[in-house]
């Protein structure tokens, strides 16, 4: 299991991820979708 809480990631002034939290349990496939 992987648990992520309040993840933030930026590339310069561009926010790629802003406060994302999720849990990926064993055997589960998890993806992030958003504008490219």
PDB file of C-alpha atoms in Angstrom, residues 10-24:
ATOM      1  CA  UNK A  10       5.638  22.739  -9.138  1.00  0.00           C
ATOM      2  CA  UNK A  11       7.807  23.352 -12.177  1.00  0.00           C
ATOM      3  CA  UNK A  12       8.857  26.974 -11.786  1.00  0.00           C
ATOM      4  CA  UNK A  13       5.638  28.995 -11.543  1.00  0.00           C
ATOM      5  CA  UNK A  14       3.483  26.121 -12.891  1.00  0.00           C
ATOM      6  CA  UNK A  15       1.676  24.057 -10.233  1.00  0.00           C
ATOM      7  CA  UNK A  16       1.488  20.453 -11.433  1.00  0.00           C
ATOM      8  CA  UNK A  17      -0.054  19.047  -8.232  1.00  0.00           C
ATOM      9  CA  UNK A  18      -1.578  21.099  -5.415  1.00  0.00           C
ATOM     10  CA  UNK A  19      -2.625  19.321  -2.225  1.00  0.00           C
ATOM     11  CA  UNK A  20      -3.419  15.858  -3.642  1.00  0.00           C
ATOM     12  CA  UNK A  21      -4.025  12.944  -1.239  1.00  0.00           C
ATOM     13  CA  UNK A  22      -4.727   9.308  -2.128  1.00  0.00           C
ATOM     14  CA  UNK A  23      -4.183   5.691  -1.082  1.00  0.00           C
ATOM     15  CA  UNK A  24      -3.205   2.950  -3.546  1.00  0.00           C
TER      16      UNK A  24
END
